PDB file of C-alpha atoms in Angstrom:
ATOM      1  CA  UNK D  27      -2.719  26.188   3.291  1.00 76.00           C
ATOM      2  CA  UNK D  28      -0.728  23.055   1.861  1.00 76.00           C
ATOM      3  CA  UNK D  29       0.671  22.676   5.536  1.00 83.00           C
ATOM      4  CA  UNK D  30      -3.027  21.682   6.828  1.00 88.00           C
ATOM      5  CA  UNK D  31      -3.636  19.829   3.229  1.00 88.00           C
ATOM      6  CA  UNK D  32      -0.287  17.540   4.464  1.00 87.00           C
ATOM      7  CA  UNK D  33      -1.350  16.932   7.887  1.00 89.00           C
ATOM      8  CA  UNK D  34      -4.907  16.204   7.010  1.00 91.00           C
ATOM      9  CA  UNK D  35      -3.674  13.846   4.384  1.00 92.00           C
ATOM     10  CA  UNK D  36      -0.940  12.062   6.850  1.00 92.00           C
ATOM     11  CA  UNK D  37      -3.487  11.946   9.097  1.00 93.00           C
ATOM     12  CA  UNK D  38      -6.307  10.989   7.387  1.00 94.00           C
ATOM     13  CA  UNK D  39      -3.436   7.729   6.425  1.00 95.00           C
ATOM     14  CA  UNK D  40      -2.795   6.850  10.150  1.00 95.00           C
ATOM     15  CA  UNK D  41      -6.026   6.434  10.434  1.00 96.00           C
ATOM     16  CA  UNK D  42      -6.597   3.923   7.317  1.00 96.00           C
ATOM     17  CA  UNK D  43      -3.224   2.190   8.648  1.00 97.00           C
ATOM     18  CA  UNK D  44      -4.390   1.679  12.044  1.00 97.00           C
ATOM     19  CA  UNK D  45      -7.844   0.673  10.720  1.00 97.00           C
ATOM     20  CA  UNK D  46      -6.414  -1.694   8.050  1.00 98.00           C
ATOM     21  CA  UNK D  47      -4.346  -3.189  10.764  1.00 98.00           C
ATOM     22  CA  UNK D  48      -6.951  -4.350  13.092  1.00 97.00           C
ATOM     23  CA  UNK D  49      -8.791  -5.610   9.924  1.00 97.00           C
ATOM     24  CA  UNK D  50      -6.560  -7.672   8.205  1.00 97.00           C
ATOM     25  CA  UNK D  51      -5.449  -9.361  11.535  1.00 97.00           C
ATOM     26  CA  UNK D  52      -8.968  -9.982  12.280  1.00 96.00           C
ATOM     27  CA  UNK D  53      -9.152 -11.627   8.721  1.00 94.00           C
ATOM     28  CA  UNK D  54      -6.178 -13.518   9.013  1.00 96.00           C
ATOM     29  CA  UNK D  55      -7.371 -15.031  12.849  1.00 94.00           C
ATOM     30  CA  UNK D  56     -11.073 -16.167  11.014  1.00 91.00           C
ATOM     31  CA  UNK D  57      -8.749 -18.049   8.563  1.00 89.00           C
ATOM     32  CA  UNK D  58      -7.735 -15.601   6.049  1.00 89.00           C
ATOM     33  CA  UNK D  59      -3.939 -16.532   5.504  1.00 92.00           C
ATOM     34  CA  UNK D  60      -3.226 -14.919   1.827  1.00 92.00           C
ATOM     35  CA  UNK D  61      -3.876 -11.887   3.887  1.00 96.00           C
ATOM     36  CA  UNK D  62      -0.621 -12.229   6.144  1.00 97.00           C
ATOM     37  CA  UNK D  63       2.049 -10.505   3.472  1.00 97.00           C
ATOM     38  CA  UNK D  64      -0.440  -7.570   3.739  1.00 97.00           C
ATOM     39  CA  UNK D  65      -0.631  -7.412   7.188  1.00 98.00           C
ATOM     40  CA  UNK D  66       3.131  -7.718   7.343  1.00 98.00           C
ATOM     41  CA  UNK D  67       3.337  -4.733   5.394  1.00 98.00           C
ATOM     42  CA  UNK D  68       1.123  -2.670   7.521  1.00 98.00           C
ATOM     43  CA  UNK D  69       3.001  -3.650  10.394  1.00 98.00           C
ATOM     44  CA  UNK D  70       5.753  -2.415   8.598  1.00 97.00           C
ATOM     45  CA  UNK D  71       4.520   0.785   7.898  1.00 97.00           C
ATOM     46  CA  UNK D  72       3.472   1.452  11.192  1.00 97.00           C
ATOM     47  CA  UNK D  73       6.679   0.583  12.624  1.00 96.00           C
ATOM     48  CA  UNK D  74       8.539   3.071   9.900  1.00 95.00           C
ATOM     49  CA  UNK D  75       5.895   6.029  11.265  1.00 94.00           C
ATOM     50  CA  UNK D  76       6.932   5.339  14.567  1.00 95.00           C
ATOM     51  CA  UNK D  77      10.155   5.266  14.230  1.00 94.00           C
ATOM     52  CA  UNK D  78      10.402   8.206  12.246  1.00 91.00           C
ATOM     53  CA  UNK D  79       8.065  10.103  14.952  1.00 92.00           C
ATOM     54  CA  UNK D  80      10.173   9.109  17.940  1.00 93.00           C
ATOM     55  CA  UNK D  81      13.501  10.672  15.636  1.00 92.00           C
ATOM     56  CA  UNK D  82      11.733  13.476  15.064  1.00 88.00           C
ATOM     57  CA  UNK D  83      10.738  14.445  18.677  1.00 87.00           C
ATOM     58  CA  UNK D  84      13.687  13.489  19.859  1.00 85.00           C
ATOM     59  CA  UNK D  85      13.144  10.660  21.506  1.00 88.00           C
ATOM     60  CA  UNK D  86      15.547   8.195  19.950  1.00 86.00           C
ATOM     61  CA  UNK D  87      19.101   8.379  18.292  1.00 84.00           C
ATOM     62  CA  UNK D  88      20.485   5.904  15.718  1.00 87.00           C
ATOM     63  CA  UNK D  89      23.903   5.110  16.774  1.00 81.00           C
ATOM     64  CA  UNK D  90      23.752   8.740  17.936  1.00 82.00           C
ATOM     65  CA  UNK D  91      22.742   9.800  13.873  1.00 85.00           C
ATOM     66  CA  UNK D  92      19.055  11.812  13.894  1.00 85.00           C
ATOM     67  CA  UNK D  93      18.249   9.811  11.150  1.00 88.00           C
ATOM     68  CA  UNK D  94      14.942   7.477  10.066  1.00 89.00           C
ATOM     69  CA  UNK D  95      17.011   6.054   7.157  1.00 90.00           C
ATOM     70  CA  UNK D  96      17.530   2.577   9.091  1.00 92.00           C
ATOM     71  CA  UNK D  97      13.521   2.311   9.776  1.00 93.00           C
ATOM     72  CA  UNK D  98      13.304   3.614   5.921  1.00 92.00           C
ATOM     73  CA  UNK D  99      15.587   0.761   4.642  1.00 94.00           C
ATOM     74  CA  UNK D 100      13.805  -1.807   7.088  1.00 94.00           C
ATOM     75  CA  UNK D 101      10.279  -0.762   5.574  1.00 95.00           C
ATOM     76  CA  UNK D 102      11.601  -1.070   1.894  1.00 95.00           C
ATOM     77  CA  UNK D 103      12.663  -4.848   2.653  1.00 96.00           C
ATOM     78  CA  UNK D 104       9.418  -5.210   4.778  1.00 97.00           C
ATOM     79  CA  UNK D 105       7.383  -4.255   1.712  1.00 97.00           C
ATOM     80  CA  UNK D 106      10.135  -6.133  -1.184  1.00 97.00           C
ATOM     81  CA  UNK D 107       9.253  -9.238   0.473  1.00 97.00           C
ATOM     82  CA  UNK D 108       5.516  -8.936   1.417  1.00 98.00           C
ATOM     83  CA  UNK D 109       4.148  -7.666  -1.505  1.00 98.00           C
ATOM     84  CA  UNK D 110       6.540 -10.386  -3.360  1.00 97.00           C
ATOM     85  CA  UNK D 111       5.098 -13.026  -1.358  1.00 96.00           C
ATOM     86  CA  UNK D 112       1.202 -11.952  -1.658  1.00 97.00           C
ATOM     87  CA  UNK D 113       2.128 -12.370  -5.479  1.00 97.00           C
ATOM     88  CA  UNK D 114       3.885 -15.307  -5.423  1.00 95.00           C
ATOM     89  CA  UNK D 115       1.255 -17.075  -3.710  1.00 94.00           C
ATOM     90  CA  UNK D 116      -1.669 -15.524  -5.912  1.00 94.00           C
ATOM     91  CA  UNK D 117      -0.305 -15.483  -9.365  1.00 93.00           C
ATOM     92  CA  UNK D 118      -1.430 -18.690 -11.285  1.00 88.00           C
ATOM     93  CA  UNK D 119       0.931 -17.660 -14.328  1.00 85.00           C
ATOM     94  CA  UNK D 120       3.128 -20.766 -15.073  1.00 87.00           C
ATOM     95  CA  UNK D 121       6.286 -19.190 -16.294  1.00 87.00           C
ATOM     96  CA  UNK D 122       6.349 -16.970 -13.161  1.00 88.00           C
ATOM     97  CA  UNK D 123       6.086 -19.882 -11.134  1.00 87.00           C
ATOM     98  CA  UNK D 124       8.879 -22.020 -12.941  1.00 89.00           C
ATOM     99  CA  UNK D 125      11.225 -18.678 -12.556  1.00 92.00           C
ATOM    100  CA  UNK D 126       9.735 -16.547  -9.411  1.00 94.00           C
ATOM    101  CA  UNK D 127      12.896 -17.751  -7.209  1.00 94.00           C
ATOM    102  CA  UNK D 128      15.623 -17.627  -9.907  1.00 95.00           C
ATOM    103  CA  UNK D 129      13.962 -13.783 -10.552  1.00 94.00           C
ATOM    104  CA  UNK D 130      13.869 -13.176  -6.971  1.00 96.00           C
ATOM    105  CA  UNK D 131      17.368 -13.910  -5.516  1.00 96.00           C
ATOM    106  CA  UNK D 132      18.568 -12.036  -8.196  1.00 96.00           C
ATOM    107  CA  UNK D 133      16.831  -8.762  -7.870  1.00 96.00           C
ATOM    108  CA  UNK D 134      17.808  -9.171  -4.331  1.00 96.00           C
ATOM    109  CA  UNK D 135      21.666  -9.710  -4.475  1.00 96.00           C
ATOM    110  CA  UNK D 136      21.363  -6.704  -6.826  1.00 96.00           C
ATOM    111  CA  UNK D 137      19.298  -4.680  -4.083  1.00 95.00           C
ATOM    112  CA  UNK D 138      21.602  -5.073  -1.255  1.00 95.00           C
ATOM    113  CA  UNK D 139      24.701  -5.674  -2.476  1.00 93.00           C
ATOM    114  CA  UNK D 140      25.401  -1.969  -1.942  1.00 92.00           C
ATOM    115  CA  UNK D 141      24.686  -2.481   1.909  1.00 91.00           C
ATOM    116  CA  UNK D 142      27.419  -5.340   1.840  1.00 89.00           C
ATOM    117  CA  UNK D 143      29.921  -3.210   0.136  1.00 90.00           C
ATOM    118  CA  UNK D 144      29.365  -0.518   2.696  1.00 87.00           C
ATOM    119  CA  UNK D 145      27.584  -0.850   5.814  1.00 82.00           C
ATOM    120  CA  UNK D 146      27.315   2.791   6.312  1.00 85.00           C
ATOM    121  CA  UNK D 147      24.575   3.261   3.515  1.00 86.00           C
ATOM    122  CA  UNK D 148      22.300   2.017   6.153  1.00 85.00           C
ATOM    123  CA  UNK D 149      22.504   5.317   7.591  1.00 87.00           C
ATOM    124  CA  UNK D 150      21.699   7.336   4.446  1.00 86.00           C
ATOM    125  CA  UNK D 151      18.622   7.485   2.290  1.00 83.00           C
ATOM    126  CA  UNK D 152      20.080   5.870  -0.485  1.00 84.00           C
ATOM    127  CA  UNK D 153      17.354   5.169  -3.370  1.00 88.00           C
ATOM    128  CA  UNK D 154      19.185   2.261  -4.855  1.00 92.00           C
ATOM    129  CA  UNK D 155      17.036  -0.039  -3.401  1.00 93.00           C
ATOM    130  CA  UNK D 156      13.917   1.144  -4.365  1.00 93.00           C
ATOM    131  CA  UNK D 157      14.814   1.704  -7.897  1.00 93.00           C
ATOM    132  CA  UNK D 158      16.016  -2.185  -7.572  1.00 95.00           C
ATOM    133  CA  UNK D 159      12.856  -3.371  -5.870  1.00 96.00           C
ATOM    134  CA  UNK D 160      10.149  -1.164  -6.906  1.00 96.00           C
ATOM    135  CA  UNK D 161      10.170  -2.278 -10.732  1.00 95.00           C
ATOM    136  CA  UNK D 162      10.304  -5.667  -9.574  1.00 96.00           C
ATOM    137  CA  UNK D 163       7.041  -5.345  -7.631  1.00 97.00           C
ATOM    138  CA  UNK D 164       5.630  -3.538 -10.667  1.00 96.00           C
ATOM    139  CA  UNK D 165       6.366  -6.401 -13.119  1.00 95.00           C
ATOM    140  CA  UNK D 166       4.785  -8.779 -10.683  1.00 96.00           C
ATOM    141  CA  UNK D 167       1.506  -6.617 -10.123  1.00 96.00           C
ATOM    142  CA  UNK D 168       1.311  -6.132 -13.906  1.00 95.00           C
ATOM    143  CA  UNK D 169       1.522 -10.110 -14.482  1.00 94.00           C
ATOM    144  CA  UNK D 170      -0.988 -10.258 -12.149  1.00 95.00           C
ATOM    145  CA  UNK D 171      -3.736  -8.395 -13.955  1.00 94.00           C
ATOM    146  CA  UNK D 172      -2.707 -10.102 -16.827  1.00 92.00           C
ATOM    147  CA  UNK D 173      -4.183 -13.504 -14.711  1.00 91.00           C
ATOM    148  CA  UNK D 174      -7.118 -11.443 -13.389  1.00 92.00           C
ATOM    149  CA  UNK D 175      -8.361  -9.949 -16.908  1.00 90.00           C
ATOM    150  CA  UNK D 176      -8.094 -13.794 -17.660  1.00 87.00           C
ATOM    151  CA  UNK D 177     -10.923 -14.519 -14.833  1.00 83.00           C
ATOM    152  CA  UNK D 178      -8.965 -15.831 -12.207  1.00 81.00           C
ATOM    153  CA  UNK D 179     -10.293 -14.946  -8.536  1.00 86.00           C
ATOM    154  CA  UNK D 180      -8.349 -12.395  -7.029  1.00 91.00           C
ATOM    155  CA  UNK D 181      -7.495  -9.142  -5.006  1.00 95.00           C
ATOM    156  CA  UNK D 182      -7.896  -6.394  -7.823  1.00 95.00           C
ATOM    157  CA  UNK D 183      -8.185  -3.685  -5.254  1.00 96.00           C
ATOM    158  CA  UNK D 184      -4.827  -4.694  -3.102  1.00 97.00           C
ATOM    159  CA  UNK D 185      -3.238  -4.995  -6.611  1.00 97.00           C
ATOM    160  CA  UNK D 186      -4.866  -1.449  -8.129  1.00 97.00           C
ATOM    161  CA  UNK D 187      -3.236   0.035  -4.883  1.00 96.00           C
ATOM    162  CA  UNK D 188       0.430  -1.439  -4.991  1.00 97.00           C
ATOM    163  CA  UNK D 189       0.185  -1.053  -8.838  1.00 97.00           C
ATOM    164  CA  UNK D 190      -0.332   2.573  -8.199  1.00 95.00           C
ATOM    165  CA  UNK D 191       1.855   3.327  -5.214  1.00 95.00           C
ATOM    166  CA  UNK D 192       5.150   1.296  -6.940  1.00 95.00           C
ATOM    167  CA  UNK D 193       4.670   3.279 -10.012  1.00 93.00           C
ATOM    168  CA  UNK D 194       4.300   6.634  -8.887  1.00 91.00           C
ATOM    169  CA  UNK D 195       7.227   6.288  -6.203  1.00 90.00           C
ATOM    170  CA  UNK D 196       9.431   5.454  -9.190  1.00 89.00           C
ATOM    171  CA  UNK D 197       8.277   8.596 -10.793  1.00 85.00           C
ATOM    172  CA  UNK D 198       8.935  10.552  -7.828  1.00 82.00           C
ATOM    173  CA  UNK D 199      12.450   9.247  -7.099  1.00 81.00           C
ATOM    174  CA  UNK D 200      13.228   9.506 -10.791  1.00 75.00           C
ATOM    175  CA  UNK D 201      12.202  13.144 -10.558  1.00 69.00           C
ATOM    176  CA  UNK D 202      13.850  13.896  -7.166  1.00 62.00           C
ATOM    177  CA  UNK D 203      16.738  16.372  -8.712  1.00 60.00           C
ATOM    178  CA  UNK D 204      14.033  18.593  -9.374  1.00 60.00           C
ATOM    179  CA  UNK D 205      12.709  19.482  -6.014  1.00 59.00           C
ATOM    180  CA  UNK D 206      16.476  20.619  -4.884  1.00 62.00           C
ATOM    181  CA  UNK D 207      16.477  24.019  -2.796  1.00 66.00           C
ATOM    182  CA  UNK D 208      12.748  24.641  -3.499  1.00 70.00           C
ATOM    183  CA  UNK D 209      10.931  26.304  -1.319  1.00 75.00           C
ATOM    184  CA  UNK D 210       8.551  25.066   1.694  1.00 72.00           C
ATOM    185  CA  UNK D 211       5.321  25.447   0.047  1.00 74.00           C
ATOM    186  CA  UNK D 212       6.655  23.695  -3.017  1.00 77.00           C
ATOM    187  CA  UNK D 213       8.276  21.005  -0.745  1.00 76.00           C
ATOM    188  CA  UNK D 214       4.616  20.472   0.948  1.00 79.00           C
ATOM    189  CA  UNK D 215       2.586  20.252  -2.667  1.00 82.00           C
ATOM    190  CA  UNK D 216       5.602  17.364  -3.164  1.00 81.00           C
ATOM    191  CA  UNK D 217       4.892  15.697  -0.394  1.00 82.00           C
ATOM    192  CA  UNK D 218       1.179  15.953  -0.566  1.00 87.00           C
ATOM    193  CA  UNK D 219       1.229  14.608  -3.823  1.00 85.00           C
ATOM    194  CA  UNK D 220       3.647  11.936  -2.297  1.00 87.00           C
ATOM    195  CA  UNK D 221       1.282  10.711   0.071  1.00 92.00           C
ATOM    196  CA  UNK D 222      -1.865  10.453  -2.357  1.00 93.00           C
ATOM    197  CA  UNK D 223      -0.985   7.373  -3.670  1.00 93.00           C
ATOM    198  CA  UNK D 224       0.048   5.854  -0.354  1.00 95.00           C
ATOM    199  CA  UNK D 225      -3.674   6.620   0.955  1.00 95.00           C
ATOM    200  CA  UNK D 226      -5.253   5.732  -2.335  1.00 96.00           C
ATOM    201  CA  UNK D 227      -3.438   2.114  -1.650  1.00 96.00           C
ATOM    202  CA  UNK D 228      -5.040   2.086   2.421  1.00 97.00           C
ATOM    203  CA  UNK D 229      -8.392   3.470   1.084  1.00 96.00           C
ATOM    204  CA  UNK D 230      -8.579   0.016  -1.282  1.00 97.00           C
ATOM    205  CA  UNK D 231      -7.236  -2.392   1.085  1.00 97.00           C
ATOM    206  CA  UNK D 232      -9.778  -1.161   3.456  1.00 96.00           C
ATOM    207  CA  UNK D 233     -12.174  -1.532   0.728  1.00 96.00           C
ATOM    208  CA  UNK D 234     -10.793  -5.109  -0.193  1.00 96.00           C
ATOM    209  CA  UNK D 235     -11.001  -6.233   3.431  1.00 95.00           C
ATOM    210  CA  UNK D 236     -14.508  -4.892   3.672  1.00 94.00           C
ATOM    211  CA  UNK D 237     -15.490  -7.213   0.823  1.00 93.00           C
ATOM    212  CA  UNK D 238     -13.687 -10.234   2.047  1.00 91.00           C
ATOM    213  CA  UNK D 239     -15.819 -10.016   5.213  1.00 89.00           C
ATOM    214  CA  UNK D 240     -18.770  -8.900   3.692  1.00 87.00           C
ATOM    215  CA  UNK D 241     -18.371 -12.108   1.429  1.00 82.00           C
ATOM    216  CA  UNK D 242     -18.162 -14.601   4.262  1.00 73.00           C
ATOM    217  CA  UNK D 243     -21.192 -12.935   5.845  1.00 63.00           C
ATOM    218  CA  UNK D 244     -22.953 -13.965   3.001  1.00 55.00           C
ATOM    219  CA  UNK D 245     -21.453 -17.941   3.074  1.00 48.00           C
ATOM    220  CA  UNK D 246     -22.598 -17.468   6.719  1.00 42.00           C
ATOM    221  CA  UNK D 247     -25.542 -16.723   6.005  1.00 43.00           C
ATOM    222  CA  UNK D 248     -26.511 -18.961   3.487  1.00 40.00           C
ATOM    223  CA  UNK D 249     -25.134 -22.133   5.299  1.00 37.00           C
ATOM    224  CA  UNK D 250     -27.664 -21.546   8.038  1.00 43.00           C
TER     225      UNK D 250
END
């Protein structure tokens, strides 16, 4: 049973991804540029599926490893420095503007100064950086409500999503000792629960993107 609950779930994700994809570069082409760190971590995402897919089926070695780890660490950065951008330019706090860069280089010298030490963690699935990063992101989508419940304009939807997926991935990795040598039907309910979030965070930037066009149908329509 939890076997069809995954698929339908992952697949039931593709399909938002894909979707979301085609949306937000539509948005982004009629003018929508605060959209391009989102649409940068879609591509992202996709690129991390299909990656992972091609390992899987054989298709593709990684310096002859059967691996994903490489397209994992690639996605992490992907999404570190989207989502850090999308906030950068949409938080209106002051003292996160005057420090946003100190902040920022720091968390990332901290992030990937494992990688430097040893190139080989590349090739493993190494949770440092997403216990680095992933807090990070969280502190930035939590000053970002702070500007919204203010009544500054904004993307509460994107930010419900990231808020949501950050903060339950931490719990996850922070928990991950405890799903050593369970079984397959335990692994699944892990994973299902896993991927929730992730299609809880498509399912609102679909939502989001819906609204943004549905809002300049509106100016259209008024203006003639």
């Amino acid at each position: 049973m939890w076997i069809e609950i995954y698929k339908y779930l992952f697949n039931f994700y593709l399909f938002f991804l894909l979707l979301n994809i085609c949306g937000y570069s539509a948005a982004i082409f009629l003018g929508g540029k605060k959209f391009i760190p989102i649409l940068l971590y879609l591509m992202g995402a996709l690129m991390a599926e299909t990656g992972t897919y091609l390992i899987r089926e054989d298709i593709i070695t990684i310096f002859g490893e059967v691996t994903n780890a490489p397209f994992n660490t690639l996605f992490l950065t992907i999404q570190f420095l989207s989502f850090s951008y999308f906030y950068k330019t949409n938080i209106k706090n002051i003292w996160f503007q005057k420090y946003f860069y100190i902040i920022f280089c720091m968390i990332s010298v901290i992030a990937y100064s494992i990688y430097i030490i040893d190139l080989n963690t590349f090739m493993t699935h190494n949770p440092w950086l997403s216990f680095i990063t992933l807090p990070f992101l969280l502190l930035l989508s939590t000053v970002y409500f702070y500007d919204l419940l203010k009544g500054e304009k904004g993307y509460i939807f994107i930010n419900i999503g990231i808020y949501m997926v950050t903060s339950s991935t931490l719990i996850f990795l922070s928990s991950a000792t405890f799903y050593e040598n369970i079984n397959y039907d335990l692994l699944l309910i892990k994973k299902s629960l896993h991927i929730t979030p992730i299609l809880l965070l498509h399912t609102l930037l679909f939502y989001q993107i819906y609204l943004s066009f549905n809002k300049r149908k509106e100016t259209v329509i008024v203006v003639k």
